[in-house]
Every structure is written in structure tokens, then in C-alpha cells.
Backbone as a ProteinNet text record, in pm:
[ID]
protein_1_A
[PRIMARY]
MGSRKCGSCLSGLLIPLALWSIIVNILLYFPNGQTSYASSNKLTNYVWYFEGICFSGIMMLIVAAVLLVLENESNYKCCQSENCSKKYMTLLSMIFSALGIAFSGYCLVISALGLVQGPYCRTPDGWEYAFEGTAGRFLTDSSIWTECLEPEHVVEWNIILFSVLIALSGLQVIVCLIRVVTQLSKILCGTYSVIIQPGII
[TERTIARY]
2971.2	2851.8	2861.7	2982.4	3004.3	2994.7	3053.9	3050.1	2908.2	2827.3	2688.7	2608.4	2631.7	2561.8	2602.9	2732.6	2782.5	2718.5	2706.3	2643	2497.7	2427.3	2287.1	2273.6	2367.9	2365.9	2386.7	2480.9	2507.7	2386.8	2325.6	2207.1	2092.6	2076.1	1971.6	1992.6	2119.7	2151.3	2105	2097.5	2053.6	1907.5	1827.4	1684	1656.5	1707.4	1682.4	1746.7	1862	1925.7	1836.6	1774.8	1685.4	1559.3	1503.8	1382.5	1409.6	1523	1558.2	1582.9	1639.1	1661.6	1529.3	1430.2	1297.4	1238.4	1248.1	1192.2	1260.3	1394	1470.1	1439.5	1431.1	1399.9	1260.3	1165.1	1028.8	1028.4	1107.3	1113.2	1164.7	1249.3	1301.6	1191.3	1078.9	967.6	886.3	909.5	825.6	910.4	975.9	1054.3	968.5	1018.2	945.3	807	789.3	662.2	552.3	585.8	484.3	477.5	355.7	335	325.8	309.7	283.8	401.2	523.2	639.6	651.9	614.4	618.3	509.8	390.9	279.8	303.3	380.7	410.3	547.4	609.2	738.7	848	852	954.4	1054	1109.4	1208.8	1331	1443.4	1563.4	1539.8	1593	1564	1614.6	1717.9	1773	1679.7	1581.3	1481.6	1399.4	1381.6	1294.8	1364.8	1489	1558.9	1523.8	1448	1401	1515.5	1629.9	1747	1729.6	1662.2	1643.2	1521.6	1415.3	1291.7	1307.2	1353.2	1359.4	1489.3	1601.3	1727.6	1786.2	1805.7	1862.6	1755.5	1630.5	1519.8	1459.2	1363.7	1289.7	1381.5	1470.2	1559	1652.8	1698.7	1786.7	1710.5	1582.5	1500.6	1488.7	1472.8	1465.9	1598.9	1709.1	1842.4	1863.4	1826.6	1843.5	1761.1	1637.3	1550.6	1609.2	1659.8	1719.4	1843.2	1927.2	2049.6	2018	1913.8	1873.7	1823.2	1749.4	1700.9	1818.9	1916.7	2032.3	2117.5	2111.6	2189.3	2124.3	1999.3	1926	1976.5	2017.5	2073.7	1976.6	1848.1	1748.5	1739.9	1804.4	1799.2	1911.3	2000.6	2111.2	2065.2	1969.2	1914.1	1890.8	1965.5	1938.6	2007.5	2102.6	2172.4	2158.9	2218	2212.7	2304.4	2407	2498.8	2492.5	2518.6	2515.7	2625.5	2742.4	2854.8	2822.7	2756.3	2716.4	2619.5	2523.5	2424.9	2492.3	2589.3	2659.4	2732.9	2782.8	2852.6	2758.1	2639.4	2542.4	2493.7	2470	2424	2528.1	2654.3	2762.7	2769.4	2758.1	2763.1	2645	2525.1	2406.4	2419	2471.3	2489.6	2584.3	2689.8	2786.9	2723.2	2642	2576.4	2480.3	2398.6	2302.3	2371.6	2482.8	2559.7	2616.7	2661.4	2712.6	2600.9	2480.3	2365.1	2337.5	2352	2334.1	2432.4	2556.9	2657.2	2614.6	2561.2	2517.1	2400.3	2300.1	2182.1	2218.4	2291.4	2328	2430.5	2516.4	2612.7	2543.4	2434.8	2354.8	2300.2	2245.1	2190.2	2300.4	2416.3	2529	2569.7	2581.5	2623.9	2519	2392.3	2285.3	2269.4	2279.8	2267.3	2382.5	2502.2	2618	2600.9	2547.1	2522.4	2416.2	2312.2	2207.2	2259.1	2349	2408	2493.2	2576	2667	2590.3	2484.4	2407.8	2335.4	2285.6	2210	2061.7	1982.2	1836.4	1784	1666.6	1591.3	1504.2	1525.4	1455.1	1424.6	1342.2	1308.9	1411.2	1472.9	1569.5	1511.3	1580.2	1529.6	1512.1	1580.4	1568.8	1466.1	1395.8	1297.4	1342.3	1271.3	1302.8	1421.6	1523.8	1644.6	1730.6	1835.9	1937.1	2039.6	2020.8	2098.6	2248.5	2284.4	2425.9	2486.1	2420.1	2463.4	2605.1	2641.6	2773	2883.6	2855.1	2955.7	3040.2	3010.4	3083.4	3085	2974.3	2960.8	3022.2	3080.2	3144.8	3043.5	2916.5	2813.5	2794.2	2835.7	2817	2893.1	3003.1	3084.4	3071.1	2982.2	2962.4	2815.5	2777.3	2635.7	2585.6	2676.2	2633.7	2554.9	2573.2	2502	2373.4	2344.6	2223.1	2097.4	2109.9	1992.2	1945.7	2025.1	1982.4	1855.3	1837.1	1714.4	1606.5	1507.3	1399.9	1287.7	1268.8	1159.5	1195.5	1165.9	1109.7	1206	1149.9	1229.6	1321.2	1447.5	1549	1568.2	1541.4	1552.8	1698.3	1793	1934	1973.4	1939.8	1970	1897.4	1772	1689.4	1756.7	1800.2	1865	1999.6	2078.5	2212.2	2201.6	2114.4	2100.7	2049.5	1941.1	1879.2	1965.9	2026.6	2115.4	2239.2	2287.6	2402.4	2367.1	2246.7	2201.4	2187.7	2133.8	2122.4	2259.3	2356.4	2493	2548.6	2526.5	2575.6	2509.2	2376.7	2302.6	2344.1	2350	2388.4	2534.9	2618.6	2758.9	2774.5	2695	2697.1	2648.4	2547.2	2498.2	2606.9	2680.1	2789.9	2893.3	2928.2	3028.2	2981.6	2854.5	2800.3	2802.3	2755.8	2752.2	2892.8	2984.6	3123.2	3186.6	3158.5	3208.9	3155.7	3027.3	2966.8	3030.7	3057	3120.8	3259	3335.8	3471.4	3466.6	3369.8	3355.5	3322.5	3225	3185.5	3295.5	3364.1	3473.2	3587.8	3612.8	3719.8	3685.9	3556	3514.1	3543	3521.5	3542.8	3691.6	3768.2	3908.8	3998.8	3958.5	4045	4008.9	3911.4	3889.1	3789.7	3705.2	3599.9	3511.8	3479.3	3424.4	3437.2	3466.4	3493.3	3363	3362.8	3242.2	3241.5	3354	3362.2	3299.9	3200.5	3130.8	3212.7	3247.7	3326.2	3241	3296	3222.1	3164.7	3042.2	2981	2898.9	2906.1	2827.6	2680.2	2655.6	2514.5	2478
3957.2	4033.2	4088.9	4144.8	4200.6	4096	3978.9	3871.5	3821.8	3823.1	3778.3	3875.9	4006	4105.8	4093.9	4068.9	4051.2	3928.4	3820.3	3698.3	3721.7	3800.8	3831.6	3913.4	4006.4	4087.5	3999.5	3906.9	3816.6	3727.6	3676	3591.6	3671.3	3795.5	3881.6	3913.5	3921.1	3949	3837	3715.1	3601.2	3613.7	3685	3695.3	3771.1	3896.6	3963.7	3891.4	3829.1	3753.3	3636.9	3569.9	3458.9	3507.2	3617.7	3670.7	3712.7	3775.7	3814.9	3693.5	3587.7	3464	3405.9	3408.4	3357.8	3440.3	3572.6	3661.8	3640.5	3635.2	3619.3	3485.4	3379.4	3247.1	3245.4	3310.5	3317	3390	3497.1	3573.3	3488	3389.4	3302	3221.8	3205.1	3129.4	3212.6	3344.5	3432.4	3526.5	3473.8	3560.2	3674.2	3797.3	3917.4	3927.9	3865.8	3874.8	3789.2	3696.3	3611.3	3474.8	3428.6	3301.7	3181.3	3204.7	3094.8	2996.9	3044.6	2956.4	2858.9	2903.4	2814.3	2707.5	2747.4	2652.4	2548.9	2585.1	2490.5	2425	2447.4	2385.9	2420.3	2546.5	2592.2	2683.3	2629.4	2701.1	2612.8	2673.9	2595.6	2497.7	2376.8	2272.9	2307.2	2390.1	2422.9	2511.8	2571.8	2650	2559.3	2433.2	2341.1	2272	2313.1	2260	2339.7	2447.9	2531.7	2577.9	2605.9	2643.2	2772.2	2870.1	2997.3	2997.7	2930.2	2928.8	2842.8	2720.1	2625	2635.4	2611	2596.1	2728.7	2822.7	2951.7	3044.7	3000.3	3081.7	3030.2	2937.6	2890.3	2824	2735.1	2665.3	2763.2	2866.3	2965.3	3054.2	3077.7	3152.3	3073.8	2942.1	2857	2859.8	2847.8	2852.4	2985.8	3095.9	3228.5	3242.2	3192.1	3200.7	3121.8	3001.9	2918.9	2986.3	3042.7	3108.7	3230.8	3305	3420.7	3377.9	3266.9	3214.1	3170	3105.2	3056.5	3170.9	3287.7	3403	3470.8	3436.7	3498.5	3444.6	3534.9	3495.2	3414.3	3439.5	3371.4	3222.4	3178.2	3036.9	2956.1	3022.1	2950.9	2881.7	2790.6	2726.3	2577.1	2516.3	2376.3	2284.2	2335.4	2254.7	2322.7	2259.7	2317.3	2438.4	2446.8	2560.3	2639.7	2770.6	2857.1	2819	2781.4	2745.8	2622.6	2526.4	2404.8	2439.1	2527.6	2567.1	2634.9	2720.6	2791.3	2694.7	2586.7	2486.9	2427.8	2390.7	2331.1	2431.9	2555.4	2658.2	2686.2	2688.4	2710.5	2596.8	2475.7	2358.3	2357	2387.5	2392.7	2503	2617.6	2728.8	2691.2	2618.9	2576.1	2475.6	2385.4	2285.1	2351.1	2445.7	2511.5	2603.6	2663.6	2744.8	2657.1	2537.4	2442.4	2400	2380.2	2349	2464.3	2586.5	2705.2	2706.7	2666.4	2658.3	2555.7	2442.8	2337.9	2385.7	2450	2496.1	2603.8	2706.1	2814.9	2768.2	2674.3	2618.7	2544.6	2474.4	2405.3	2505.7	2615.6	2719.1	2779.5	2800.8	2858.6	2769.6	2639.7	2545.4	2533.7	2515.7	2499.9	2626	2742.2	2868.3	2884.9	2846.2	2853.9	2761.2	2640.6	2546.6	2600.7	2661.6	2720.8	2836.3	2915.4	3028.7	2981	2880.2	2829.6	2756.8	2684.5	2609.6	2701.5	2812.4	2903.7	2871.6	2958.4	2941.1	2837.2	2787.8	2701.2	2795.3	2798.9	2898.1	2844.3	2918.7	2880.2	2939.2	2854	2894.5	2860.3	2893.4	2852.4	2701.6	2624.6	2478	2423.3	2511.6	2467.4	2500.2	2444.8	2471.5	2385.3	2449.8	2379.5	2468.3	2407.4	2483.5	2531.2	2652.8	2702.6	2712.6	2732.8	2757.9	2648.7	2533.6	2428.1	2378.8	2378.8	2327.3	2430.7	2552	2658.9	2669.8	2587.5	2591.2	2731	2802.7	2934.7	3048.3	3019.6	3126.6	3228.4	3187.3	3280	3397.8	3380.2	3486.4	3614	3597.8	3714.1	3749.6	3681.5	3707.9	3736.3	3860.7	3898.1	3891.9	3880.6	3878.8	3752.8	3646.2	3521.1	3504.8	3601.5	3592.4	3595.8	3652.3	3664	3528.6	3424.3	3289.7	3248.3	3303.7	3277.3	3374.4	3322.2	3405.5	3428.7	3331.2	3337.8	3254.3	3303.4	3432.9	3548.3	3661.7	3778.5	3817.4	3843.2	3884.3	3779.5	3652.9	3549.8	3527.8	3553.3	3534.9	3633.5	3760.2	3861.9	3831.6	3788.6	3756.1	3649.3	3541.5	3431.5	3472.9	3544.4	3584.8	3672.8	3771.6	3864.4	3792.4	3714.6	3652.3	3541.5	3458.1	3354.7	3417.4	3527.4	3596.5	3654.6	3709.7	3763.7	3651.3	3536.8	3421.4	3373.3	3373.7	3334.5	3430.5	3560	3660.5	3645.9	3629	3616.2	3491.6	3378.3	3253.9	3257.3	3325	3339.9	3418.4	3524.5	3602.8	3518.6	3434.8	3346.1	3248	3193.9	3102.1	3173.8	3296.8	3373.4	3400.2	3443.8	3472.7	3348.4	3237.2	3112.9	3062.7	3081.5	3039.7	3120.8	3250.6	3336.6	3288.3	3252.2	3203.9	3072.2	2981.3	2854.5	2879.7	2966.3	2997.4	3062.3	3153.7	3221.9	3123.2	3035.6	2939.3	2836.7	2797.6	2701.7	2760.8	2890.2	2955.5	2963.1	2978.6	2978.9	2843.7	2738.4	2604	2573	2603.5	2565.7	2659.3	2786.3	2884.9	2908.4	2832.1	2833.1	2931.4	2994.1	3079.4	2997	2877	2773	2640.7	2539.7	2408	2331.8	2252.3	2172.8	2046.1	2011.8	1888.7	1913.7	1834.1	1852.7	1787.9	1867.4	1817.5	1732	1629.1	1545.3	1631.7	1603.7	1673.2	1791.3	1836.1	1951.6	1913.8	1792.4	1749.3	1668.5
6846	6810.5	6668.8	6635.7	6503.3	6395.3	6421.8	6321.8	6301.4	6409.4	6397.3	6311.9	6330.5	6249.4	6103.5	6081.1	5944.4	5881.3	5960.8	5911.3	5874.9	5956	5927.4	5799.7	5778.7	5656.1	5533.3	5544	5431.7	5403.1	5509.3	5492.3	5431.3	5477.6	5423.7	5276.6	5235.4	5095.4	5003.1	5055.9	4975	4932.4	5011.5	4982.2	4851.9	4834.5	4706	4587.8	4610.3	4502.3	4457.8	4555.3	4524.3	4452.4	4497.3	4434.3	4290.1	4266.5	4130.3	4042	4100.2	4023.4	3976	4062.7	4025.6	3911.6	3924.5	3822.4	3687.3	3688.9	3563.8	3497.9	3578.8	3523.9	3461.2	3524.5	3469.6	3335.4	3325.1	3200	3084	3113.5	3007.9	2938.3	3006.9	2948.9	2849.6	2848.8	2767.1	2682.4	2577.8	2489.4	2434.3	2451.4	2406.4	2469.2	2585.3	2654.7	2596.7	2507.7	2443.2	2512.2	2535.1	2606.3	2513	2384.6	2290.7	2281.5	2297.6	2283	2400	2519	2634.4	2622.3	2578.3	2568.5	2458.8	2355.9	2247.3	2263.8	2380.4	2414.4	2312.6	2273.1	2178.7	2250.1	2359.7	2439.1	2456	2489.1	2515	2628.9	2616	2715.2	2854.9	2864.3	2996.1	3078.8	3014.6	3088.8	3179.7	3137.3	3210.5	3327.2	3355.5	3473.1	3599.1	3583.2	3695.2	3785.5	3723.2	3802.2	3881.4	3820.9	3890.2	3980.9	3938	4017.2	4142.2	4123.4	4234.4	4315.2	4248	4321.4	4368.5	4276.1	4314.1	4370.6	4362.4	4410.2	4539	4527.6	4645.1	4748.3	4702.2	4795.1	4866.7	4794.1	4856.4	4954.5	4928.7	5025.3	5155.8	5144.2	5263.1	5338.3	5263.7	5325.2	5396.8	5330.6	5390.2	5518.3	5515.1	5633	5749.6	5722.2	5826.8	5884.4	5798.4	5844.6	5930.7	5892.4	5973.3	6110.5	6113.2	6241.8	6328.8	6267.7	6342.3	6396.5	6330.7	6377.5	6498.3	6525.1	6636.5	6769.9	6858.5	6987.8	7072.3	7056.4	7139.8	7109.4	7001	6965.5	7029.4	7104.4	7166.5	7295.1	7281.9	7401.6	7380	7284.9	7256.1	7355.6	7431.9	7532.4	7667.6	7767.8	7901.4	7914.1	7830.1	7836.4	7707	7718.1	7600.7	7502.3	7555.1	7469.1	7385.4	7447.8	7375.3	7263.5	7292.4	7191.6	7073.4	7102.9	6996	6904.5	6960.9	6880.2	6775.9	6821.2	6729.8	6626.7	6669	6576.6	6469.5	6508.9	6413.4	6313.3	6362	6275.5	6178.1	6228	6142.4	6037.8	6080	5988	5875.6	5909.1	5808.8	5712	5764.2	5680.7	5581.4	5630.6	5541.9	5442.1	5482.6	5387.7	5277.1	5314	5214.2	5119.1	5172.8	5086.9	4990.9	5042.3	4957.8	4842.1	4868.6	4762.1	4657.2	4703.5	4610.9	4525.1	4587.6	4513.1	4410.5	4456.8	4365.8	4262.7	4301.9	4206.9	4094	4126.8	4024.8	3924.2	3975.7	3888.3	3801.7	3859.8	3786.4	3668.9	3694.4	3591	3480.3	3518.8	3419.4	3335.1	3398.1	3324.4	3225.8	3267.8	3178.5	3058.6	3083.1	2973.8	2877.9	2935	2851.5	2768.5	2827.8	2756.1	2638.6	2662.4	2558.9	2448.5	2487.6	2387.2	2290.3	2339.9	2254.7	2254.2	2196.2	2201.1	2102.3	2133.3	2040.2	1958.4	1829.2	1748.8	1609.4	1537.5	1400.3	1305	1224.9	1123.4	986.3	878.6	745.7	732.8	819.1	814.6	913.1	983.7	1082.6	1224.7	1322.3	1462.6	1506.5	1559.1	1600.6	1690.8	1745.8	1818.9	1716	1670	1556.4	1584.3	1713.2	1746.2	1834.1	1839.8	1930.9	1898.9	1773.1	1735.5	1734.2	1780.7	1774.5	1901.5	2002.7	2130.7	2192.6	2175.2	2237.1	2158.2	2042	1962.8	1911.8	1900.8	1853.3	1949.2	2074.2	2173.7	2137.2	2065.1	2026.4	1879	1809.6	1667	1641.5	1660.8	1649.1	1504.7	1408.7	1267.8	1233.2	1310.3	1279.8	1360.9	1444.8	1525.9	1440.2	1321.3	1234.1	1181.9	1207	1167.1	1241.1	1359.9	1436.6	1390.3	1322.2	1267.6	1368.8	1456.5	1554.6	1678.1	1796.8	1835.6	1802	1780.5	1745.2	1862.1	1830.7	1930.4	2041.2	2011.9	2114.9	2157.8	2066	2101.5	2210.8	2190	2291.2	2421.5	2408.6	2525.8	2611.7	2547.2	2618.9	2677.4	2599.3	2645.5	2769.9	2763.8	2877.2	3001.2	2987.7	3104.9	3164.8	3080	3133.5	3198.8	3141.5	3201.1	3338	3347.6	3477.2	3579.9	3536.5	3626.6	3673.7	3582.5	3619.2	3723.9	3703.5	3798.2	3934.9	3935.9	4062.2	4138.8	4070.5	4137.4	4178.8	4099.1	4136.5	4265.7	4280.4	4405.1	4522.8	4499.1	4605.2	4649.6	4553	4585.6	4672.6	4634.3	4709.1	4851.3	4865.7	4999.1	5087.8	5032.5	5110.9	5141.5	5049	5071.8	5184.1	5185.2	5293.5	5427.6	5429	5553.9	5598.4	5505.2	5540.7	5599.2	5533.9	5581.6	5719.8	5738.8	5868.5	5979.5	5953.8	6055.8	6080.9	5975.2	5989.4	6070.4	6050.6	6126.7	6275.2	6306.7	6447.9	6512.3	6432.7	6486.5	6500.8	6396	6393.5	6473.8	6480.5	6546.5	6692.2	6740.8	6884.6	6938.5	6851.1	6906.2	6997.7	6950.8	7037.1	6964.3	7036.9	6977.1	6957	6849	6824.8	6906.8	6964.9	7042.9	7179.6	7212.6	7340.5	7451.4	7547.9	7658.4	7752.5	7815.1	7909.6	8022.3	8055.3	8169.1	8129.4	7996.7	7954.2	7948.1	7893.3	7884.3	8007.9
[MASK]
+++++++++++++++++++++++++++++++++++++++++++++++++++++++++++++++++++++++++++++++++++++++++++++++++++++++++++++++++++++++++++++++++++++++++++++++++++++++++++++++++++++++++++++++++++++++++++++++++++++++++

């Protein structure tokens, strides 16, 4: 009972993390609250991977909803015996938690790449990725941020939002990993076996 409540809490935690991921990803489209850069496609290319909106957002909301449903005791009725039903629910929970790791992991990787690449901005030489060749060294050298003339403060904007996305998706990975380990321990340590014994069905 305690482990089920803990599982529900972890699944519930995925919901606000997913909602914040959607919000943060949307903000990346509007540097300083301006819509003109998105409409003229003058944003970093990694914004268009929809890592926060789709994968760490909508897909994680679906995963969280499924996991919450699976934690509900009233759903243990897929077989003739309660023990058999629990086996399937545990297996399904582990599968969806693994999917959650994949979705949030995608967001984590893409956000990290976007952070290291730097923003697409206007420099004295025109619109370009001003820090693409620095291998992320610009992140610790704020003196060169002034190379980006437009959008204003776009370097800070990208660093903060991509960092927040990395943190949110990282927490999602941890939550889903805990759930996988928990469900796997139930299977391997004998809380109930996934192997259906003859005569159960």
C-alpha cells in the first residue's frame, strides 16, 4: 500500500514538471516577449525540435496519466486472479516509465545541445550562430555576449530557458528511473512474479 502511494506521488510529480516544460519551451519562441523572431524564423534551430512542448510536455502528461491509472487498485481486474492482474499492471507500469525516460531523455539531450550551440542572433557580420565554434565556452565568458546585437539579451534568454528545460527533464528522468527500479524490484525480489503459473487463466 505504501509503495503504491509513493508511486502515485511520483507519477503526480511528472504532471507539473511536464506543464512547466511546455511553458518554458514556448517562451523560447519569443525572446524578450517579441513574436517577430519566430515568424521570421530567426531562432536557434533546436527550438524547432519541440523537446519541451511535445516530448517532455505532452508525451510526459500521457505517461503520467497512464501511470496514475495503473496505480489505482480498481484496475487490478484484467485476469481471473488479483495476483495475475498485479503482474500485468507492474509490467505495464515499468514499460511506460521506460517510455518516460526516453521522452524526457530526448528533451534533456536536445536542450543541452541548444545550450552549448548558443543562440541564433544578429552580429556585425549578419545573422548567425555567433558562439557555435566555442564548444560552450561562451557560457562562462559573459564579456563576449555583446557580440549578439539582436534580439536583445538573447544569450541570457537562451541560457536560462535551456538550463531550466535541462533541469525539468532531468527530474523527469530521475522520477521515471525510480519507478522502473521500484517495479523491477517487485518482479525480481518476489513481491509478485511476472511469470503466469499454469492454471491461473
